[in-house]
């Protein structure tokens, strides 16, 4: 999956004091990577900015209203082949949900493969059927109702901590310059406490055993430099540049911290410690499940860390991103915000804290989160390469029954356009419209909502994220009215264009 990170901008942010040198260095790196990419899944243009002549990684977002317009859908424009101008293999793009299901669902021994994860083997990046089943067997038991109840309770606790620490308790109006700061911190702390059982609170950042760099700092740097980490070779991290040194230190701090925590959990479980039995975090349950396996089914420490990182990075970033988008959309749709407020009050009243058993009843709150994630998907693309000659059945245009068979040769890349699906008028009428009612009474585990992927490989952390989001939004929207903070003379429509035209938003909100 690719997120909306521009490589040059990311490097410039890290190394702004020496832009000329970094630009030259980047050109060398990109040139070296092009050779590799030509042999891989993507054409070289994928690493360059999106322009009228080059799609690039961000094209799905920038061209979402023209790629798959209603006219295109009625003329079978959901599937097309994109051929590079200069070099590189052609790729098939699709925004059709049925085509995605053919590729993503079914037997794990599939005709399609994907690339390996950056942080080591893990459930999300695994390709082979047996390897995938091995990871799912160990990781799956860590995600259960005990964990989800913990997520609910800890999110509520952290919300109260946030109110007190941020000085909201005695105020009636609060200005928030960047809501992402709060949503990112909330998501990270929920992951830390519920995913790994760390006793982090809102005010005190966690540190690794040697106190070199906080895990919060390390994770933030890793998240900000994730695309860079995929693109630059390992040797470049050791160049005498402050930015690269930070990335290397963050990676080392995170690995050291996680190795220590896994060793502690393993020792506690083997000793039959009461403390280990009382732990309800995902890491402990993952290590416990792994200890019950033997031989080839047992995960190595690196595999455990790989799965831990995926949970941290994907869960933390996706939840924070979508909470920000949800609040922004509700801020400019006061009628919907008022409807959600009335719904919340009808379920839990004005004073009672929500409990886990309220989860399904608060379905309209979850619906706002779903609709924000539909409009602002956390990931852009999924890439699959055919490992054998196969056939895809492409649904005919709207109004025409049946499908058309497409022969796909071995080695062909298919780009699953996750944004295109969510903006496809075949599935959503007026897809640009923020309409949470699309998802009213939709279960938190229903496949009717496809932004968490589909089938057996669907996001295993989905309910973790939706439980957290439901609690946080329920408390915030009951206690506060969320409104935009406008620039001088700015209208709501101007604010929308300034803030919501980008896939990753810089939100300035006020709550009352």
Tab-separated table of C-alpha atoms in Angstrom:
chain	number	residue	atom	x	y	z
A	1	UNK	CA	0.000	0.000	0.000
A	2	UNK	CA	1.211	3.485	-0.802
A	3	UNK	CA	0.345	6.569	1.200
A	4	UNK	CA	0.306	10.151	-0.029
A	5	UNK	CA	3.874	10.972	0.857
A	6	UNK	CA	6.008	12.881	-1.628
A	7	UNK	CA	9.584	11.640	-1.412
A	8	UNK	CA	11.242	14.953	-2.234
A	9	UNK	CA	9.076	16.883	0.235
A	10	UNK	CA	9.789	14.342	2.951
A	11	UNK	CA	13.518	14.613	2.397
A	12	UNK	CA	13.366	18.390	2.230
A	13	UNK	CA	11.535	18.534	5.534
A	14	UNK	CA	14.199	16.418	7.174
A	15	UNK	CA	17.156	18.146	5.541
A	16	UNK	CA	16.030	21.664	4.670
A	17	UNK	CA	19.393	23.279	5.573
A	18	UNK	CA	21.084	21.656	2.571
A	19	UNK	CA	18.471	21.327	-0.159
A	20	UNK	CA	20.862	21.495	-3.138
A	21	UNK	CA	23.026	18.647	-1.934
A	22	UNK	CA	20.026	16.558	-0.951
A	23	UNK	CA	18.340	17.140	-4.311
A	24	UNK	CA	21.455	15.923	-6.113
A	25	UNK	CA	21.736	12.950	-3.788
A	26	UNK	CA	18.067	12.165	-4.298
A	27	UNK	CA	18.533	12.210	-8.070
A	28	UNK	CA	21.297	9.607	-7.742
A	29	UNK	CA	19.145	7.449	-5.477
A	30	UNK	CA	16.115	7.646	-7.753
A	31	UNK	CA	18.264	6.766	-10.765
A	32	UNK	CA	19.633	3.722	-8.961
A	33	UNK	CA	16.174	2.698	-7.841
A	34	UNK	CA	14.752	3.064	-11.360
A	35	UNK	CA	16.880	0.133	-12.490
A	36	UNK	CA	15.408	-1.968	-9.707
A	37	UNK	CA	11.881	-0.761	-10.362
A	38	UNK	CA	12.115	-1.672	-14.033
A	39	UNK	CA	12.590	-5.254	-12.917
A	40	UNK	CA	9.860	-5.010	-10.327
A	41	UNK	CA	6.232	-4.035	-10.095
A	42	UNK	CA	6.249	-0.306	-10.855
A	43	UNK	CA	7.357	1.926	-13.731
A	44	UNK	CA	9.947	4.573	-12.763
A	45	UNK	CA	7.396	7.367	-13.057
A	46	UNK	CA	5.782	6.095	-9.868
A	47	UNK	CA	8.514	7.707	-7.764
A	48	UNK	CA	8.103	11.107	-9.474
A	49	UNK	CA	5.457	13.747	-8.638
A	50	UNK	CA	2.002	13.469	-10.204
A	51	UNK	CA	1.634	15.757	-13.237
A	52	UNK	CA	-0.578	15.881	-16.345
A	53	UNK	CA	1.940	13.690	-18.173
A	54	UNK	CA	2.946	11.352	-15.312
A	55	UNK	CA	0.441	9.548	-13.048
A	56	UNK	CA	2.754	9.038	-10.047
A	57	UNK	CA	1.685	7.586	-6.722
A	58	UNK	CA	-0.750	10.444	-5.986
A	59	UNK	CA	-2.675	10.201	-9.248
A	60	UNK	CA	-5.492	8.225	-7.668
A	61	UNK	CA	-6.251	11.174	-5.413
A	62	UNK	CA	-5.474	14.035	-7.788
A	63	UNK	CA	-7.457	12.528	-10.654
A	64	UNK	CA	-10.169	10.752	-8.645
A	65	UNK	CA	-12.961	12.820	-10.233
A	66	UNK	CA	-11.829	12.212	-13.795
A	67	UNK	CA	-10.378	8.673	-13.736
A	68	UNK	CA	-13.687	7.023	-13.001
A	69	UNK	CA	-16.419	9.507	-13.811
A	70	UNK	CA	-20.022	8.404	-14.204
A	71	UNK	CA	-19.555	8.503	-17.972
A	72	UNK	CA	-16.550	6.172	-17.677
A	73	UNK	CA	-18.432	3.726	-15.471
A	74	UNK	CA	-21.239	3.467	-17.998
A	75	UNK	CA	-18.631	2.830	-20.690
A	76	UNK	CA	-16.544	0.268	-18.807
A	77	UNK	CA	-13.938	2.809	-17.760
A	78	UNK	CA	-13.285	1.111	-14.413
A	79	UNK	CA	-10.491	-1.022	-15.848
A	80	UNK	CA	-7.771	0.225	-18.134
A	81	UNK	CA	-4.135	-0.359	-18.983
A	82	UNK	CA	-1.605	2.364	-18.280
A	83	UNK	CA	1.483	2.279	-20.505
A	84	UNK	CA	4.567	4.338	-19.498
A	85	UNK	CA	5.782	6.942	-21.996
A	86	UNK	CA	9.402	5.820	-21.922
A	87	UNK	CA	10.240	2.602	-20.100
A	88	UNK	CA	8.696	0.150	-17.702
A	89	UNK	CA	5.975	-2.451	-17.942
A	90	UNK	CA	2.319	-1.555	-18.519
A	91	UNK	CA	-0.081	-2.036	-15.628
A	92	UNK	CA	-3.803	-2.735	-15.372
A	93	UNK	CA	-5.671	-0.240	-13.167
A	94	UNK	CA	-9.018	-1.161	-11.655
A	95	UNK	CA	-11.570	0.540	-9.432
A	96	UNK	CA	-14.035	-2.322	-9.659
A	97	UNK	CA	-14.862	-4.099	-6.401
A	98	UNK	CA	-15.652	-7.411	-8.090
A	99	UNK	CA	-12.222	-7.465	-9.743
A	100	UNK	CA	-10.590	-6.699	-6.411
A	101	UNK	CA	-12.452	-9.570	-4.783
A	102	UNK	CA	-11.150	-11.962	-7.432
A	103	UNK	CA	-7.586	-10.914	-6.578
A	104	UNK	CA	-7.784	-10.442	-2.814
A	105	UNK	CA	-10.206	-13.123	-1.646
A	106	UNK	CA	-10.336	-16.867	-1.909
A	107	UNK	CA	-7.642	-19.444	-1.231
A	108	UNK	CA	-4.384	-17.938	0.113
A	109	UNK	CA	-2.636	-20.046	-2.542
A	110	UNK	CA	-3.468	-17.376	-5.064
A	111	UNK	CA	-2.379	-16.443	-8.573
A	112	UNK	CA	-1.209	-13.092	-7.227
A	113	UNK	CA	1.708	-11.944	-5.106
A	114	UNK	CA	2.735	-8.743	-3.376
A	115	UNK	CA	5.970	-7.200	-2.126
A	116	UNK	CA	7.620	-7.995	1.217
A	117	UNK	CA	7.248	-5.626	4.172
A	118	UNK	CA	9.933	-3.139	5.139
A	119	UNK	CA	10.106	-4.215	8.792
A	120	UNK	CA	10.448	-7.913	8.164
A	121	UNK	CA	8.021	-10.743	7.433
A	122	UNK	CA	4.494	-10.124	8.668
A	123	UNK	CA	0.837	-11.038	8.189
A	124	UNK	CA	0.110	-8.064	5.927
A	125	UNK	CA	3.061	-8.482	3.568
A	126	UNK	CA	3.264	-12.290	3.426
A	127	UNK	CA	2.769	-13.785	-0.008
A	128	UNK	CA	2.881	-17.562	0.225
A	129	UNK	CA	-0.219	-19.461	1.363
A	130	UNK	CA	1.538	-21.519	4.054
A	131	UNK	CA	3.423	-18.502	5.412
A	132	UNK	CA	0.250	-16.408	5.495
A	133	UNK	CA	-1.651	-19.134	7.356
A	134	UNK	CA	1.212	-19.453	9.845
A	135	UNK	CA	1.123	-15.726	10.645
A	136	UNK	CA	-2.667	-15.639	10.817
A	137	UNK	CA	-2.706	-18.636	13.159
A	138	UNK	CA	-0.446	-16.860	15.665
A	139	UNK	CA	-1.579	-13.257	15.218
A	140	UNK	CA	-5.337	-13.940	15.009
A	141	UNK	CA	-5.881	-14.980	18.662
A	142	UNK	CA	-4.465	-11.649	19.862
A	143	UNK	CA	-7.495	-9.862	18.400
A	144	UNK	CA	-10.504	-10.846	20.488
A	145	UNK	CA	-13.246	-9.350	22.646
A	146	UNK	CA	-10.961	-9.159	25.673
A	147	UNK	CA	-8.679	-6.868	23.675
A	148	UNK	CA	-11.569	-4.802	22.298
A	149	UNK	CA	-12.982	-4.221	25.783
A	150	UNK	CA	-9.512	-3.055	26.818
A	151	UNK	CA	-9.382	-0.690	23.837
A	152	UNK	CA	-12.745	0.771	24.837
A	153	UNK	CA	-11.739	1.349	28.466
A	154	UNK	CA	-8.286	2.732	27.684
A	155	UNK	CA	-9.555	5.122	24.995
A	156	UNK	CA	-12.080	6.526	27.456
A	157	UNK	CA	-9.349	6.879	30.089
A	158	UNK	CA	-7.007	8.624	27.646
A	159	UNK	CA	-9.760	10.988	26.543
A	160	UNK	CA	-10.180	12.114	30.155
A	161	UNK	CA	-6.405	12.494	30.485
A	162	UNK	CA	-6.321	14.560	27.293
A	163	UNK	CA	-9.027	16.931	28.551
A	164	UNK	CA	-7.145	17.515	31.792
A	165	UNK	CA	-3.629	17.755	30.325
A	166	UNK	CA	-4.674	20.055	27.467
A	167	UNK	CA	-6.500	22.373	29.884
A	168	UNK	CA	-9.996	21.830	28.486
A	169	UNK	CA	-11.706	20.982	31.765
A	170	UNK	CA	-12.463	24.552	32.835
A	171	UNK	CA	-13.021	26.037	29.371
A	172	UNK	CA	-16.045	26.458	27.162
A	173	UNK	CA	-14.097	27.248	23.969
A	174	UNK	CA	-10.827	25.644	22.828
A	175	UNK	CA	-8.858	26.415	19.664
A	176	UNK	CA	-6.856	23.518	18.225
A	177	UNK	CA	-4.243	24.675	15.675
A	178	UNK	CA	-3.730	21.117	14.354
A	179	UNK	CA	-6.171	18.390	15.267
A	180	UNK	CA	-3.755	15.783	13.900
A	181	UNK	CA	-1.459	16.412	16.856
A	182	UNK	CA	-4.204	15.223	19.181
A	183	UNK	CA	-5.524	12.398	17.004
A	184	UNK	CA	-2.012	11.079	16.333
A	185	UNK	CA	-1.108	11.127	20.011
A	186	UNK	CA	-4.399	9.488	20.979
A	187	UNK	CA	-3.976	6.714	18.398
A	188	UNK	CA	-0.368	6.082	19.422
A	189	UNK	CA	-1.176	5.871	23.130
A	190	UNK	CA	-4.119	3.531	22.547
A	191	UNK	CA	-1.841	1.272	20.503
A	192	UNK	CA	0.850	1.489	23.190
A	193	UNK	CA	-1.469	0.655	26.066
A	194	UNK	CA	-3.753	-1.882	24.386
A	195	UNK	CA	-1.435	-3.263	21.743
A	196	UNK	CA	1.592	-3.649	23.982
A	197	UNK	CA	0.524	-3.107	27.576
A	198	UNK	CA	2.802	-0.122	28.144
A	199	UNK	CA	1.735	2.191	30.962
A	200	UNK	CA	2.119	5.379	28.930
A	201	UNK	CA	-0.098	8.314	29.787
A	202	UNK	CA	-0.944	11.563	27.996
A	203	UNK	CA	1.730	13.621	29.724
A	204	UNK	CA	4.714	11.256	29.932
A	205	UNK	CA	6.345	9.966	26.717
A	206	UNK	CA	7.688	6.381	26.810
A	207	UNK	CA	11.429	5.671	26.586
A	208	UNK	CA	13.423	2.644	25.530
A	209	UNK	CA	15.428	0.674	28.146
A	210	UNK	CA	18.563	2.798	27.614
A	211	UNK	CA	16.595	6.067	27.516
A	212	UNK	CA	18.181	7.069	24.173
A	213	UNK	CA	15.018	8.030	22.315
A	214	UNK	CA	11.369	7.786	23.339
A	215	UNK	CA	9.307	5.206	21.509
A	216	UNK	CA	6.871	7.995	20.670
A	217	UNK	CA	9.683	9.950	18.995
A	218	UNK	CA	10.985	6.840	17.238
A	219	UNK	CA	7.583	5.875	15.887
A	220	UNK	CA	6.860	9.411	14.700
A	221	UNK	CA	10.165	9.510	12.797
A	222	UNK	CA	9.600	6.046	11.350
A	223	UNK	CA	6.098	7.020	10.214
A	224	UNK	CA	7.308	10.285	8.648
A	225	UNK	CA	10.181	8.591	6.836
A	226	UNK	CA	8.488	5.321	5.884
A	227	UNK	CA	8.484	6.019	2.132
A	228	UNK	CA	12.077	7.243	2.326
A	229	UNK	CA	13.009	4.029	4.090
A	230	UNK	CA	11.587	2.010	1.198
A	231	UNK	CA	13.315	4.078	-1.463
A	232	UNK	CA	16.829	4.690	-0.159
A	233	UNK	CA	19.405	1.896	0.132
A	234	UNK	CA	20.604	0.855	3.585
A	235	UNK	CA	24.067	2.338	3.106
A	236	UNK	CA	22.619	5.830	2.728
A	237	UNK	CA	21.314	5.754	6.298
A	238	UNK	CA	24.937	5.810	7.450
A	239	UNK	CA	25.878	8.994	5.596
A	240	UNK	CA	26.927	11.846	7.952
A	241	UNK	CA	23.638	13.722	7.575
A	242	UNK	CA	21.466	14.619	10.591
A	243	UNK	CA	18.228	13.491	8.961
A	244	UNK	CA	19.500	10.049	7.999
A	245	UNK	CA	21.047	9.650	11.434
A	246	UNK	CA	17.630	10.335	12.999
A	247	UNK	CA	15.993	7.670	10.847
A	248	UNK	CA	18.694	5.165	11.800
A	249	UNK	CA	18.435	6.032	15.502
A	250	UNK	CA	14.656	5.734	15.399
A	251	UNK	CA	14.856	2.286	13.774
A	252	UNK	CA	17.450	1.110	16.285
A	253	UNK	CA	15.506	2.495	19.259
A	254	UNK	CA	12.283	0.857	18.125
A	255	UNK	CA	13.951	-2.509	17.462
A	256	UNK	CA	15.801	-2.453	20.788
A	257	UNK	CA	12.658	-1.565	22.693
A	258	UNK	CA	10.580	-4.270	21.045
A	259	UNK	CA	13.251	-6.957	21.467
A	260	UNK	CA	13.356	-6.104	25.166
A	261	UNK	CA	9.570	-6.226	25.546
A	262	UNK	CA	9.250	-9.541	23.685
A	263	UNK	CA	11.954	-11.066	25.893
A	264	UNK	CA	10.158	-9.849	29.032
A	265	UNK	CA	6.796	-11.233	27.880
A	266	UNK	CA	8.331	-14.572	26.903
A	267	UNK	CA	10.048	-14.976	30.267
A	268	UNK	CA	6.849	-14.086	32.160
A	269	UNK	CA	4.763	-16.574	30.154
A	270	UNK	CA	7.271	-19.416	30.511
A	271	UNK	CA	7.458	-18.787	34.262
A	272	UNK	CA	3.671	-18.867	34.577
A	273	UNK	CA	3.661	-15.361	36.049
A	274	UNK	CA	0.336	-14.068	37.364
A	275	UNK	CA	1.231	-10.728	35.837
A	276	UNK	CA	1.436	-12.340	32.383
A	277	UNK	CA	-1.965	-13.946	32.907
A	278	UNK	CA	-3.493	-10.591	33.800
A	279	UNK	CA	-2.122	-8.809	30.742
A	280	UNK	CA	-4.806	-8.168	28.120
A	281	UNK	CA	-2.649	-6.487	25.465
A	282	UNK	CA	-2.185	-7.784	21.932
A	283	UNK	CA	1.589	-8.264	22.212
A	284	UNK	CA	1.320	-10.526	25.256
A	285	UNK	CA	-1.415	-12.592	23.623
A	286	UNK	CA	0.637	-12.810	20.428
A	287	UNK	CA	3.731	-13.985	22.354
A	288	UNK	CA	1.571	-16.439	24.352
A	289	UNK	CA	0.083	-17.876	21.157
A	290	UNK	CA	3.564	-18.121	19.659
A	291	UNK	CA	4.870	-19.983	22.722
A	292	UNK	CA	2.221	-22.631	22.162
A	293	UNK	CA	3.534	-23.326	18.672
A	294	UNK	CA	6.460	-25.581	17.799
A	295	UNK	CA	8.723	-26.209	14.848
A	296	UNK	CA	7.963	-24.429	11.607
A	297	UNK	CA	4.780	-22.864	12.963
A	298	UNK	CA	6.630	-20.832	15.596
A	299	UNK	CA	7.533	-17.245	14.712
A	300	UNK	CA	11.048	-15.893	15.116
A	301	UNK	CA	11.607	-12.708	17.116
A	302	UNK	CA	12.028	-10.832	13.824
A	303	UNK	CA	8.674	-12.132	12.611
A	304	UNK	CA	7.042	-11.067	15.869
A	305	UNK	CA	8.600	-7.598	15.511
A	306	UNK	CA	7.445	-7.431	11.869
A	307	UNK	CA	3.863	-8.127	12.885
A	308	UNK	CA	4.133	-5.687	15.799
A	309	UNK	CA	5.364	-2.935	13.495
A	310	UNK	CA	2.515	-3.443	11.040
A	311	UNK	CA	0.026	-3.126	13.879
A	312	UNK	CA	1.760	-0.006	15.169
A	313	UNK	CA	2.276	1.770	11.870
A	314	UNK	CA	-0.903	0.849	10.032
A	315	UNK	CA	-3.158	1.135	13.067
A	316	UNK	CA	-1.659	4.327	14.416
A	317	UNK	CA	-1.523	6.202	11.121
A	318	UNK	CA	-4.880	5.050	9.740
A	319	UNK	CA	-6.853	5.835	12.890
A	320	UNK	CA	-5.232	9.235	13.422
A	321	UNK	CA	-5.713	10.201	9.770
A	322	UNK	CA	-9.379	9.199	9.731
A	323	UNK	CA	-10.266	10.807	13.073
A	324	UNK	CA	-8.903	14.102	11.716
A	325	UNK	CA	-10.916	13.752	8.512
A	326	UNK	CA	-14.077	12.862	10.459
A	327	UNK	CA	-13.857	15.960	12.648
A	328	UNK	CA	-13.144	18.203	9.655
A	329	UNK	CA	-16.151	16.914	7.734
A	330	UNK	CA	-18.467	17.196	10.733
A	331	UNK	CA	-17.199	20.735	11.371
A	332	UNK	CA	-18.567	21.926	8.022
A	333	UNK	CA	-21.711	19.787	8.161
A	334	UNK	CA	-23.345	21.066	11.313
A	335	UNK	CA	-26.660	19.411	10.465
A	336	UNK	CA	-25.001	15.989	10.467
A	337	UNK	CA	-23.021	16.822	13.606
A	338	UNK	CA	-26.273	17.765	15.353
A	339	UNK	CA	-27.867	14.492	14.223
A	340	UNK	CA	-24.925	12.518	15.616
A	341	UNK	CA	-25.110	14.465	18.905
A	342	UNK	CA	-28.805	13.622	19.275
A	343	UNK	CA	-28.021	9.977	18.504
A	344	UNK	CA	-25.284	9.853	21.152
A	345	UNK	CA	-27.525	11.402	23.794
A	346	UNK	CA	-30.316	8.949	22.937
A	347	UNK	CA	-27.942	6.052	23.655
A	348	UNK	CA	-25.899	7.180	26.685
A	349	UNK	CA	-27.527	10.404	27.872
A	350	UNK	CA	-25.681	13.570	28.852
A	351	UNK	CA	-23.633	12.280	31.783
A	352	UNK	CA	-23.020	8.527	31.544
A	353	UNK	CA	-19.752	7.234	30.146
A	354	UNK	CA	-20.236	4.816	27.252
A	355	UNK	CA	-19.503	1.140	27.927
A	356	UNK	CA	-18.436	-1.567	25.508
A	357	UNK	CA	-21.958	-2.949	25.237
A	358	UNK	CA	-23.016	0.403	23.722
A	359	UNK	CA	-20.766	-0.200	20.724
A	360	UNK	CA	-23.308	-1.562	18.261
A	361	UNK	CA	-25.961	0.952	19.357
A	362	UNK	CA	-23.632	3.868	18.576
A	363	UNK	CA	-23.699	2.867	14.920
A	364	UNK	CA	-24.220	6.409	13.624
A	365	UNK	CA	-20.984	7.488	15.284
A	366	UNK	CA	-19.153	4.645	13.563
A	367	UNK	CA	-20.865	5.599	10.295
A	368	UNK	CA	-19.219	9.053	10.349
A	369	UNK	CA	-15.818	7.358	10.746
A	370	UNK	CA	-16.566	4.983	7.863
A	371	UNK	CA	-17.689	7.799	5.580
A	372	UNK	CA	-14.596	9.896	6.367
A	373	UNK	CA	-12.388	6.889	5.623
A	374	UNK	CA	-14.235	6.385	2.339
A	375	UNK	CA	-13.641	9.995	1.283
A	376	UNK	CA	-10.053	10.102	2.585
A	377	UNK	CA	-8.658	6.557	2.310
A	378	UNK	CA	-5.563	5.993	4.411
A	379	UNK	CA	-3.938	4.036	1.565
A	380	UNK	CA	-3.954	4.781	-2.167
A	381	UNK	CA	-3.031	1.622	-4.012
A	382	UNK	CA	-2.493	-2.080	-3.604
A	383	UNK	CA	-0.243	-3.804	-6.092
A	384	UNK	CA	-0.495	-7.400	-7.191
A	385	UNK	CA	1.572	-9.287	-9.756
A	386	UNK	CA	0.272	-12.423	-11.433
A	387	UNK	CA	2.503	-15.411	-10.726
A	388	UNK	CA	0.909	-17.458	-13.496
A	389	UNK	CA	-1.283	-16.993	-16.550
A	390	UNK	CA	-4.786	-16.351	-15.265
A	391	UNK	CA	-8.140	-14.781	-16.140
A	392	UNK	CA	-10.033	-11.840	-14.642
A	393	UNK	CA	-13.766	-11.434	-15.188
A	394	UNK	CA	-14.511	-7.753	-15.706
A	395	UNK	CA	-18.131	-6.716	-14.988
A	396	UNK	CA	-19.792	-5.092	-17.963
A	397	UNK	CA	-20.786	-1.416	-17.880
A	398	UNK	CA	-23.674	-0.397	-15.650
A	399	UNK	CA	-26.932	-1.464	-17.284
A	400	UNK	CA	-25.342	-4.355	-19.199
A	401	UNK	CA	-25.553	-7.787	-17.603
A	402	UNK	CA	-22.682	-10.235	-17.475
A	403	UNK	CA	-18.932	-9.825	-17.599
A	404	UNK	CA	-16.035	-9.912	-20.036
A	405	UNK	CA	-13.066	-12.245	-19.591
A	406	UNK	CA	-9.591	-10.730	-19.657
A	407	UNK	CA	-6.596	-13.014	-20.084
A	408	UNK	CA	-3.740	-11.884	-17.830
A	409	UNK	CA	-0.232	-13.087	-18.541
A	410	UNK	CA	2.219	-14.123	-15.852
A	411	UNK	CA	4.160	-11.129	-14.554
A	412	UNK	CA	1.391	-8.585	-15.210
A	413	UNK	CA	0.919	-5.908	-12.542
A	414	UNK	CA	-2.612	-5.014	-11.474
A	415	UNK	CA	-3.021	-1.764	-9.540
A	416	UNK	CA	-5.993	-1.888	-7.179
A	417	UNK	CA	-7.066	1.728	-6.914
A	418	UNK	CA	-8.465	2.017	-3.388
A	419	UNK	CA	-9.501	5.634	-3.903
A	420	UNK	CA	-11.157	4.797	-7.200
A	421	UNK	CA	-13.369	2.190	-5.538
A	422	UNK	CA	-14.558	4.644	-2.899
A	423	UNK	CA	-15.355	7.293	-5.532
A	424	UNK	CA	-16.897	4.864	-8.020
A	425	UNK	CA	-20.506	5.908	-8.834
A	426	UNK	CA	-21.347	2.252	-9.486
A	427	UNK	CA	-21.237	1.772	-5.714
A	428	UNK	CA	-21.907	5.266	-4.334
A	429	UNK	CA	-24.339	7.794	-5.770
A	430	UNK	CA	-22.890	11.314	-5.515
A	431	UNK	CA	-19.575	9.873	-4.302
A	432	UNK	CA	-18.114	13.331	-3.450
A	433	UNK	CA	-20.878	13.925	-0.902
A	434	UNK	CA	-20.256	13.369	2.828
A	435	UNK	CA	-23.199	11.168	3.747
A	436	UNK	CA	-22.684	8.962	6.830
A	437	UNK	CA	-26.221	7.596	6.433
A	438	UNK	CA	-24.752	5.273	3.771
A	439	UNK	CA	-23.404	3.237	6.686
A	440	UNK	CA	-26.149	3.483	9.300
A	441	UNK	CA	-26.717	0.088	10.934
A	442	UNK	CA	-23.652	-1.352	9.191
A	443	UNK	CA	-21.838	-3.792	11.481
A	444	UNK	CA	-18.283	-2.996	12.523
A	445	UNK	CA	-17.252	-6.250	10.805
A	446	UNK	CA	-19.396	-6.054	7.656
A	447	UNK	CA	-17.699	-6.469	4.257
A	448	UNK	CA	-20.153	-3.946	2.839
A	449	UNK	CA	-17.485	-1.450	3.852
A	450	UNK	CA	-14.411	-2.215	1.744
A	451	UNK	CA	-11.850	0.414	2.819
A	452	UNK	CA	-10.265	-2.113	5.213
A	453	UNK	CA	-9.742	-4.498	2.269
A	454	UNK	CA	-11.632	-7.728	1.673
A	455	UNK	CA	-11.691	-11.435	2.349
A	456	UNK	CA	-9.375	-13.432	4.603
A	457	UNK	CA	-6.620	-10.849	4.126
A	458	UNK	CA	-8.784	-7.949	5.297
A	459	UNK	CA	-7.239	-5.719	7.945
A	460	UNK	CA	-7.006	-7.732	11.155
A	461	UNK	CA	-6.924	-4.525	13.202
A	462	UNK	CA	-10.222	-3.216	11.809
A	463	UNK	CA	-12.291	-3.665	14.971
A	464	UNK	CA	-9.429	-2.334	17.103
A	465	UNK	CA	-9.627	0.897	15.081
A	466	UNK	CA	-13.418	1.143	14.965
A	467	UNK	CA	-13.820	0.554	18.704
A	468	UNK	CA	-11.247	3.254	19.467
A	469	UNK	CA	-12.856	5.686	17.019
A	470	UNK	CA	-16.356	5.094	18.376
A	471	UNK	CA	-15.345	5.879	21.961
A	472	UNK	CA	-13.252	8.935	21.100
A	473	UNK	CA	-15.843	10.471	18.771
A	474	UNK	CA	-18.724	9.684	21.140
A	475	UNK	CA	-17.062	11.540	24.007
A	476	UNK	CA	-15.801	14.462	21.938
A	477	UNK	CA	-19.034	15.047	20.002
A	478	UNK	CA	-21.189	14.808	23.096
A	479	UNK	CA	-19.002	17.179	25.132
A	480	UNK	CA	-18.052	19.671	22.428
A	481	UNK	CA	-19.343	21.330	19.259
A	482	UNK	CA	-16.689	21.160	16.518
A	483	UNK	CA	-16.325	24.120	14.139
A	484	UNK	CA	-13.680	25.301	11.641
A	485	UNK	CA	-11.321	28.141	12.527
A	486	UNK	CA	-11.435	30.451	9.518
A	487	UNK	CA	-8.802	32.797	8.223
A	488	UNK	CA	-9.796	36.455	7.954
A	489	UNK	CA	-12.701	36.788	5.527
A	490	UNK	CA	-12.742	33.074	4.742
A	491	UNK	CA	-16.020	31.304	3.948
A	492	UNK	CA	-16.923	27.699	4.694
A	493	UNK	CA	-16.493	26.773	1.033
A	494	UNK	CA	-13.083	28.476	0.899
A	495	UNK	CA	-12.037	26.610	4.055
A	496	UNK	CA	-13.188	23.365	2.488
A	497	UNK	CA	-11.096	23.978	-0.639
A	498	UNK	CA	-8.055	25.034	1.375
A	499	UNK	CA	-8.152	22.193	3.871
A	500	UNK	CA	-10.036	19.300	2.309
A	501	UNK	CA	-8.487	19.376	-1.150
A	502	UNK	CA	-5.441	17.486	0.128
A	503	UNK	CA	-5.399	13.809	1.080
A	504	UNK	CA	-3.488	14.525	4.298
A	505	UNK	CA	-5.088	17.564	5.856
A	506	UNK	CA	-3.640	20.317	8.025
A	507	UNK	CA	-6.749	20.887	10.121
A	508	UNK	CA	-7.367	23.928	12.271
A	509	UNK	CA	-10.510	23.414	14.323
A	510	UNK	CA	-12.279	24.972	17.256
A	511	UNK	CA	-14.385	23.063	19.738
A	512	UNK	CA	-17.040	24.576	21.992
